[in-house]
Amino acid sequence: MKVILCLLVIAVTTAQAIDVHQCGGEFQSPIRVTIPGCDVMPCEIPNQTDMSFEVLFAPSFPTSTLAVNVTATLGDFNLPYETPDHLRNGCDNIDASCPLVTGQEVTLKGTAPVEAPLTNVTVRMRFEIDGDDDRSVICFAADVRLV
Ligand SMILES: *[C@@H]1O[C@H](CO)[C@@H](O)[C@H](O)[C@H]1NC(C)=O
Ligand SMILES: *[C@@H]1O[C@H](CO)[C@@H](O)[C@H](O)[C@H]1NC(C)=O
Ligand SMILES: *[C@@H]1O[C@H](CO)[C@@H](O)[C@H](O)[C@H]1NC(C)=O
């Protein structure tokens, strides 16, 4: 019985995690990213609605700041994208308070508008979170399609 319960809990808590793109290079990846309503990329987002996401991560160094920077690309082109004000200060959107210690697991929740020039094109949204001294904490990218 306990085993079944544990398996169920694991199944439920991992059901929505999505495989996102890594940013490569020196960038650390988050532990888990969840985008409600999307199990596999590209995530379909109705025009004029925001994309919600949850990211679980653990900084590899202590930090008292979390600066969130969102950028959008279409193929090789950078789209003009302004990180929404409510997202910029990551410390406001985590389930803990800054400063964070090394390895502290926190979840950041946010919503970001998706801006695409056309429906049915896939846009890559890149989320970077930087800590003190502009050191990168984590980075990931998700493909979304406006429908
Ligand atoms: C956000 O990231 C982009 C691409 O890496 C960079 O060009 C831009 O300067 C960054 N903006 C901020 C406010 O850090
Ligand atoms: C999204 O909706 C707005 C308002 O209805 C419209 O002006 C815009 O062209 C639409 N965007 C896309 C990508 O279809
Ligand atoms: C959207 O794109 C897919 C594949 O690129 C295509 O099969 C489909 O017909 C397109 N739908 C619309 C409404 O343009």
Coordinates of N, CA and C and ligand atoms in Angstrom, one line a residue:
M1 N 0.8 -1.2 0.0 CA 0.0 0.0 0.0 C 0.9 1.3 0.0
K2 N 1.9 1.3 0.9 CA 2.8 2.4 1.0 C 3.5 2.6 -0.4
V3 N 3.9 1.5 -0.9 CA 4.6 1.6 -2.2 C 3.8 2.2 -3.3
I4 N 2.5 1.7 -3.3 CA 1.6 2.3 -4.3 C 1.4 3.8 -4.1
L5 N 1.2 4.1 -2.9 CA 1.0 5.6 -2.6 C 2.2 6.4 -3.0
C6 N 3.4 5.9 -2.7 CA 4.6 6.6 -3.1 C 4.7 6.8 -4.6
L7 N 4.4 5.7 -5.3 CA 4.4 5.7 -6.8 C 3.4 6.7 -7.3
L8 N 2.3 6.7 -6.7 CA 1.2 7.7 -7.1 C 1.7 9.1 -6.9
V9 N 2.3 9.3 -5.8 CA 2.8 10.7 -5.5 C 3.8 11.1 -6.5
I10 N 4.7 10.2 -6.8 CA 5.8 10.5 -7.8 C 5.2 10.8 -9.1
A11 N 4.2 9.9 -9.5 CA 3.6 10.1 -10.8 C 2.9 11.5 -10.9
V12 N 2.2 11.8 -9.8 CA 1.4 13.1 -9.8 C 2.3 14.3 -9.8
T13 N 3.4 14.2 -9.0 CA 4.3 15.4 -8.9 C 5.2 15.6 -10.2
T14 N 5.4 14.5 -10.9 CA 6.3 14.7 -12.1 C 5.5 14.8 -13.4
A15 N 4.2 14.6 -13.3 CA 3.3 14.5 -14.5 C 3.5 15.7 -15.4
Q16 N 3.6 16.9 -14.8 CA 3.6 18.1 -15.7 C 5.0 18.6 -16.0
A17 N 6.1 18.0 -15.4 CA 7.4 18.5 -15.7 C 7.6 18.4 -17.2
I18 N 8.3 19.4 -17.7 CA 8.5 19.4 -19.2 C 10.0 19.4 -19.5
D19 N 10.4 18.8 -20.5 CA 11.8 18.8 -20.9 C 12.1 20.1 -21.7
V20 N 12.8 21.0 -21.1 CA 13.1 22.2 -21.7 C 14.5 22.2 -22.3
H21 N 14.8 23.2 -23.1 CA 16.1 23.3 -23.7 C 17.1 23.9 -22.7
Q22 N 18.3 23.4 -22.7 CA 19.4 24.0 -21.9 C 19.9 25.2 -22.7
C23 N 20.5 26.1 -21.9 CA 21.1 27.3 -22.6 C 22.6 27.0 -23.0
G24 N 23.1 25.9 -22.5 CA 24.5 25.5 -23.0 C 25.5 26.2 -22.2
G25 N 26.8 26.0 -22.6 CA 27.9 26.7 -22.0 C 28.0 26.5 -20.5
E26 N 28.2 27.6 -19.8 CA 28.4 27.5 -18.4 C 27.1 27.5 -17.6
F27 N 26.0 27.7 -18.3 CA 24.7 27.9 -17.7 C 24.2 26.6 -17.0
Q28 N 23.8 26.8 -15.7 CA 23.2 25.7 -15.0 C 21.8 25.5 -15.4
S29 N 21.3 24.3 -15.4 CA 19.9 24.1 -15.7 C 19.1 24.0 -14.4
P30 N 17.8 24.4 -14.5 CA 16.9 24.2 -13.3 C 16.7 22.7 -13.0
I31 N 16.2 22.4 -11.8 CA 15.9 21.0 -11.5 C 14.7 20.6 -12.2
R32 N 13.7 21.5 -12.3 CA 12.4 21.1 -12.9 C 11.7 22.3 -13.4
V33 N 11.1 22.2 -14.6 CA 10.2 23.3 -15.1 C 8.9 22.7 -15.3
T34 N 7.8 23.4 -14.9 CA 6.5 23.0 -15.2 C 5.8 24.2 -15.9
I35 N 5.1 23.8 -17.0 CA 4.2 24.8 -17.7 C 2.8 24.2 -17.7
P36 N 1.9 24.8 -16.9 CA 0.6 24.2 -16.8 C 0.0 24.0 -18.2
G37 N -0.6 22.8 -18.4 CA -1.3 22.6 -19.7 C -0.3 22.2 -20.8
C38 N 0.9 22.0 -20.5 CA 1.9 21.7 -21.6 C 2.8 20.6 -21.1
D39 N 2.8 19.4 -21.7 CA 3.6 18.3 -21.4 C 4.8 18.2 -22.3
V40 N 4.6 18.7 -23.5 CA 5.7 18.6 -24.5 C 5.7 19.8 -25.4
M41 N 6.9 20.2 -25.7 CA 7.1 21.5 -26.5 C 6.9 21.2 -28.0
P42 N 6.4 22.1 -28.8 CA 6.1 23.5 -28.4 C 4.8 23.6 -27.6
C43 N 4.8 24.4 -26.6 CA 3.6 24.7 -25.8 C 2.7 25.5 -26.7
E44 N 1.4 25.2 -26.7 CA 0.5 26.0 -27.5 C -0.2 27.0 -26.6
I45 N 0.0 28.3 -26.9 CA -0.5 29.3 -26.1 C -1.5 30.2 -26.9
P46 N -2.8 30.3 -26.5 CA -3.7 31.1 -27.2 C -3.2 32.5 -27.3
N47 N -3.4 33.2 -28.4 CA -3.0 34.6 -28.6 C -3.7 35.4 -27.5
Q48 N -3.0 36.4 -27.0 CA -3.5 37.3 -26.0 C -3.6 36.7 -24.6
T49 N -3.0 35.5 -24.4 CA -2.9 35.0 -23.0 C -1.5 34.9 -22.6
D50 N -1.3 34.8 -21.3 CA 0.1 34.7 -20.8 C 0.4 33.2 -20.6
M51 N 1.7 33.0 -20.7 CA 2.3 31.6 -20.4 C 2.6 31.6 -18.9
S52 N 2.1 30.6 -18.2 CA 2.5 30.5 -16.8 C 3.6 29.4 -16.7
F53 N 4.5 29.6 -15.8 CA 5.5 28.6 -15.6 C 5.9 28.6 -14.1
E54 N 6.5 27.4 -13.8 CA 7.1 27.2 -12.4 C 8.4 26.6 -12.6
V55 N 9.4 27.1 -11.9 CA 10.8 26.6 -12.1 C 11.4 26.3 -10.7
L56 N 11.8 25.1 -10.5 CA 12.4 24.7 -9.3 C 13.9 24.7 -9.5
F57 N 14.7 25.4 -8.7 CA 16.1 25.4 -8.9 C 16.8 25.6 -7.5
A58 N 18.1 25.4 -7.6 CA 19.0 25.5 -6.4 C 20.2 26.3 -6.8
P59 N 20.4 27.5 -6.3 CA 21.6 28.2 -6.7 C 22.9 27.5 -6.3
S60 N 24.0 27.6 -7.1 CA 25.2 26.9 -6.7 C 26.1 27.9 -5.9
F61 N 25.6 29.1 -5.6 CA 26.4 30.0 -4.8 C 25.3 30.9 -4.0
P62 N 25.8 31.4 -2.9 CA 24.8 32.2 -2.1 C 24.5 33.5 -2.9
T63 N 23.3 34.0 -2.8 CA 22.9 35.2 -3.5 C 21.8 35.9 -2.8
S64 N 21.9 37.3 -2.8 CA 20.8 38.0 -2.2 C 19.9 38.7 -3.2
T65 N 20.3 38.5 -4.5 CA 19.4 39.0 -5.6 C 19.1 37.9 -6.6
L66 N 18.0 38.1 -7.3 CA 17.7 37.2 -8.5 C 17.1 38.1 -9.5
A67 N 17.9 38.3 -10.6 CA 17.4 39.1 -11.7 C 16.9 38.2 -12.8
V68 N 15.7 38.4 -13.2 CA 15.1 37.5 -14.3 C 15.2 38.3 -15.6
N69 N 15.6 37.7 -16.6 CA 15.7 38.3 -18.0 C 15.1 37.3 -19.0
V70 N 14.1 37.7 -19.6 CA 13.4 36.9 -20.6 C 13.7 37.5 -22.0
T71 N 14.1 36.6 -22.9 CA 14.3 37.0 -24.3 C 13.5 36.0 -25.2
A72 N 13.2 36.5 -26.4 CA 12.5 35.6 -27.3 C 13.2 35.6 -28.7
T73 N 13.3 34.5 -29.3 CA 13.8 34.4 -30.6 C 12.9 33.6 -31.5
L74 N 13.0 33.9 -32.8 CA 12.3 33.2 -33.8 C 13.3 32.8 -34.8
G75 N 13.6 31.5 -34.8 CA 14.8 31.0 -35.6 C 16.0 31.7 -35.1
D76 N 16.7 32.3 -36.1 CA 18.0 33.1 -35.7 C 17.7 34.5 -35.3
F77 N 16.5 34.9 -35.4 CA 16.2 36.3 -35.1 C 15.8 36.6 -33.7
N78 N 16.3 37.7 -33.1 CA 15.9 38.1 -31.8 C 14.6 38.9 -32.0
L79 N 13.6 38.6 -31.2 CA 12.3 39.4 -31.2 C 12.5 40.5 -30.2
P80 N 11.9 41.6 -30.4 CA 11.9 42.6 -29.3 C 11.0 42.1 -28.2
Y81 N 11.6 41.9 -27.0 CA 10.8 41.4 -25.9 C 11.3 42.1 -24.6
E82 N 10.4 42.7 -23.9 CA 10.7 43.4 -22.7 C 10.3 42.4 -21.6
T83 N 11.2 42.1 -20.7 CA 10.8 41.3 -19.5 C 9.8 42.1 -18.7
P84 N 8.6 41.5 -18.5 CA 7.6 42.2 -17.7 C 8.1 42.6 -16.3
D85 N 7.7 43.8 -15.9 CA 8.2 44.3 -14.6 C 7.9 43.3 -13.4
H86 N 6.8 42.7 -13.4 CA 6.5 41.8 -12.3 C 7.4 40.6 -12.2
L87 N 8.1 40.3 -13.3 CA 9.0 39.1 -13.3 C 10.4 39.5 -12.9
R88 N 10.8 40.7 -13.1 CA 12.2 41.1 -13.1 C 12.9 40.8 -11.8
N89 N 12.2 41.0 -10.7 CA 12.9 40.7 -9.4 C 12.4 39.3 -8.9
G90 N 13.3 38.3 -9.2 CA 12.9 37.0 -8.9 C 12.6 36.8 -7.4
C91 N 13.3 37.6 -6.5 CA 13.1 37.4 -5.1 C 11.6 37.6 -4.7
D92 N 10.9 38.4 -5.5 CA 9.5 38.6 -5.2 C 8.6 37.4 -5.6
N93 N 9.1 36.5 -6.4 CA 8.2 35.4 -6.9 C 8.7 34.0 -6.5
I94 N 9.4 33.9 -5.4 CA 9.9 32.6 -5.0 C 9.2 32.3 -3.6
D95 N 9.2 31.0 -3.3 CA 8.5 30.5 -2.1 C 9.5 30.5 -0.9
A96 N 10.4 31.5 -0.9 CA 11.3 31.7 0.2 C 11.7 33.2 0.2
S97 N 12.6 33.6 1.1 CA 13.0 35.0 0.9 C 14.5 35.1 0.7
C98 N 14.9 36.1 -0.1 CA 16.3 36.3 -0.3 C 16.9 36.9 0.9
P99 N 18.2 36.7 1.3 CA 19.2 35.9 0.5 C 19.0 34.4 0.5
L100 N 19.5 33.8 -0.5 CA 19.5 32.3 -0.6 C 20.9 31.7 -0.3
V101 N 20.9 30.5 0.3 CA 22.2 29.9 0.5 C 22.4 28.9 -0.6
T102 N 23.7 28.5 -0.7 CA 24.1 27.5 -1.8 C 23.2 26.3 -1.6
G103 N 22.6 25.8 -2.7 CA 21.9 24.6 -2.7 C 20.5 24.6 -2.2
Q104 N 20.1 25.8 -1.8 CA 18.7 26.0 -1.3 C 17.7 25.8 -2.4
E105 N 16.7 24.9 -2.3 CA 15.8 24.7 -3.4 C 14.6 25.6 -3.2
V106 N 14.4 26.4 -4.3 CA 13.3 27.3 -4.3 C 12.5 27.1 -5.6
T107 N 11.2 27.5 -5.5 CA 10.4 27.5 -6.7 C 10.0 28.9 -7.1
L108 N 10.2 29.3 -8.3 CA 9.8 30.6 -8.8 C 8.6 30.4 -9.7
K109 N 7.6 31.2 -9.5 CA 6.4 31.1 -10.3 C 6.2 32.4 -11.0
G110 N 5.8 32.3 -12.3 CA 5.6 33.6 -13.0 C 4.7 33.4 -14.2
T111 N 4.3 34.5 -14.8 CA 3.6 34.5 -16.0 C 4.3 35.5 -17.0
A112 N 4.3 35.1 -18.2 CA 5.0 36.0 -19.2 C 4.1 36.1 -20.4
P113 N 3.8 37.3 -20.9 CA 3.1 37.4 -22.2 C 4.0 36.8 -23.3
V114 N 3.3 36.2 -24.3 CA 4.0 35.7 -25.4 C 3.8 36.6 -26.6
E115 N 4.8 37.1 -27.2 CA 4.6 38.0 -28.3 C 5.2 37.3 -29.6
A116 N 4.4 37.1 -30.5 CA 4.8 36.5 -31.8 C 4.2 37.3 -32.9
P117 N 5.0 37.4 -34.0 CA 4.4 38.2 -35.1 C 3.3 37.6 -35.8
L118 N 3.2 36.3 -35.7 CA 2.2 35.5 -36.4 C 1.7 34.3 -35.6
T119 N 0.5 33.8 -35.8 CA 0.2 32.6 -35.1 C 0.9 31.5 -35.9
N120 N 0.9 30.3 -35.2 CA 1.5 29.1 -35.8 C 3.0 29.2 -36.1
V121 N 3.7 30.1 -35.5 CA 5.1 30.1 -35.6 C 5.7 29.7 -34.2
T122 N 6.8 29.0 -34.2 CA 7.3 28.6 -32.9 C 8.4 29.6 -32.4
V123 N 8.1 30.2 -31.3 CA 9.0 31.2 -30.7 C 9.8 30.5 -29.5
R124 N 11.0 30.7 -29.4 CA 11.8 30.2 -28.2 C 11.9 31.3 -27.2
M125 N 11.4 31.0 -26.0 CA 11.5 32.0 -24.9 C 12.6 31.5 -24.0
R126 N 13.5 32.4 -23.7 CA 14.7 32.0 -22.9 C 14.6 32.8 -21.6
F127 N 14.7 32.0 -20.5 CA 14.6 32.6 -19.2 C 15.9 32.4 -18.5
E128 N 16.5 33.6 -18.1 CA 17.8 33.5 -17.4 C 17.6 34.2 -16.1
I129 N 18.2 33.6 -15.1 CA 18.1 34.1 -13.7 C 19.5 34.4 -13.3
D130 N 19.9 35.6 -12.9 CA 21.2 36.0 -12.5 C 21.2 36.3 -11.0
G131 N 22.3 36.0 -10.3 CA 22.4 36.4 -8.9 C 23.3 37.5 -8.7
D132 N 23.9 37.6 -7.5 CA 24.8 38.7 -7.2 C 26.0 38.8 -8.2
D133 N 26.5 40.0 -8.5 CA 27.6 40.2 -9.4 C 27.3 39.7 -10.8
D134 N 26.0 39.6 -11.2 CA 25.6 39.2 -12.5 C 26.0 37.7 -12.8
R135 N 26.3 37.0 -11.8 CA 26.6 35.6 -12.0 C 25.3 34.8 -12.3
S136 N 25.4 33.9 -13.4 CA 24.2 33.2 -13.7 C 23.8 32.2 -12.7
V137 N 22.6 32.1 -12.3 CA 22.1 31.1 -11.4 C 21.6 29.9 -12.2
I138 N 20.6 30.2 -13.1 CA 20.1 29.1 -14.0 C 19.6 29.8 -15.3
C139 N 19.4 28.9 -16.3 CA 18.9 29.4 -17.6 C 18.2 28.2 -18.2
F140 N 17.1 28.5 -18.9 CA 16.5 27.4 -19.7 C 15.7 28.1 -20.8
A141 N 15.2 27.4 -21.8 CA 14.4 27.9 -22.9 C 13.3 27.0 -23.2
A142 N 12.2 27.5 -23.6 CA 11.0 26.7 -23.9 C 10.4 27.2 -25.3
D143 N 10.0 26.3 -26.1 CA 9.4 26.6 -27.3 C 7.9 26.8 -27.2
V144 N 7.4 27.9 -27.7 CA 5.9 28.1 -27.6 C 5.4 28.5 -28.9
R145 N 4.1 28.2 -29.1 CA 3.5 28.5 -30.4 C 2.2 29.2 -30.1
L146 N 2.0 30.4 -30.7 CA 0.8 31.1 -30.5 C -0.3 30.4 -31.4
V147 N -1.4 30.2 -30.9 CA -2.5 29.6 -31.7 C -3.8 30.4 -31.6
Ligands
LIG1 C1 19.1 39.8 -21.3 O1 19.7 38.8 -22.0 C2 20.1 39.2 -23.3 C3 20.6 38.0 -24.1 O2 21.5 37.3 -23.3 C4 21.1 40.4 -23.2 O3 21.4 40.8 -24.5 C5 20.5 41.5 -22.4 O4 21.4 42.5 -22.2 C6 20.0 41.0 -21.1 N1 19.3 42.1 -20.4 C7 19.4 42.4 -19.1 C8 18.6 43.5 -18.5 O5 20.3 41.8 -18.4
LIG2 C1 -3.4 38.6 -31.4 O1 -4.6 39.3 -31.2 C2 -4.5 40.7 -31.4 C3 -5.8 41.3 -31.0 O2 -6.9 40.5 -31.4 C4 -4.2 40.9 -32.9 O3 -4.1 42.3 -33.1 C5 -2.9 40.2 -33.2 O4 -2.6 40.3 -34.6 C6 -3.0 38.7 -32.8 N1 -1.6 38.2 -33.0 C7 -1.4 37.1 -33.7 C8 0.0 36.6 -33.7 O5 -2.3 36.6 -34.4
LIG3 C1 0.4 25.3 -38.7 O1 1.6 24.7 -39.0 C2 1.5 23.4 -39.2 C3 2.9 22.8 -39.4 O2 3.8 23.8 -39.7 C4 0.6 23.1 -40.5 O3 0.5 21.8 -40.7 C5 -0.7 23.7 -40.2 O4 -1.6 23.6 -41.4 C6 -0.6 25.2 -39.8 N1 -1.9 25.7 -39.4 C7 -2.4 26.9 -39.7 C8 -3.7 27.3 -39.2 O5 -1.7 27.6 -40.5

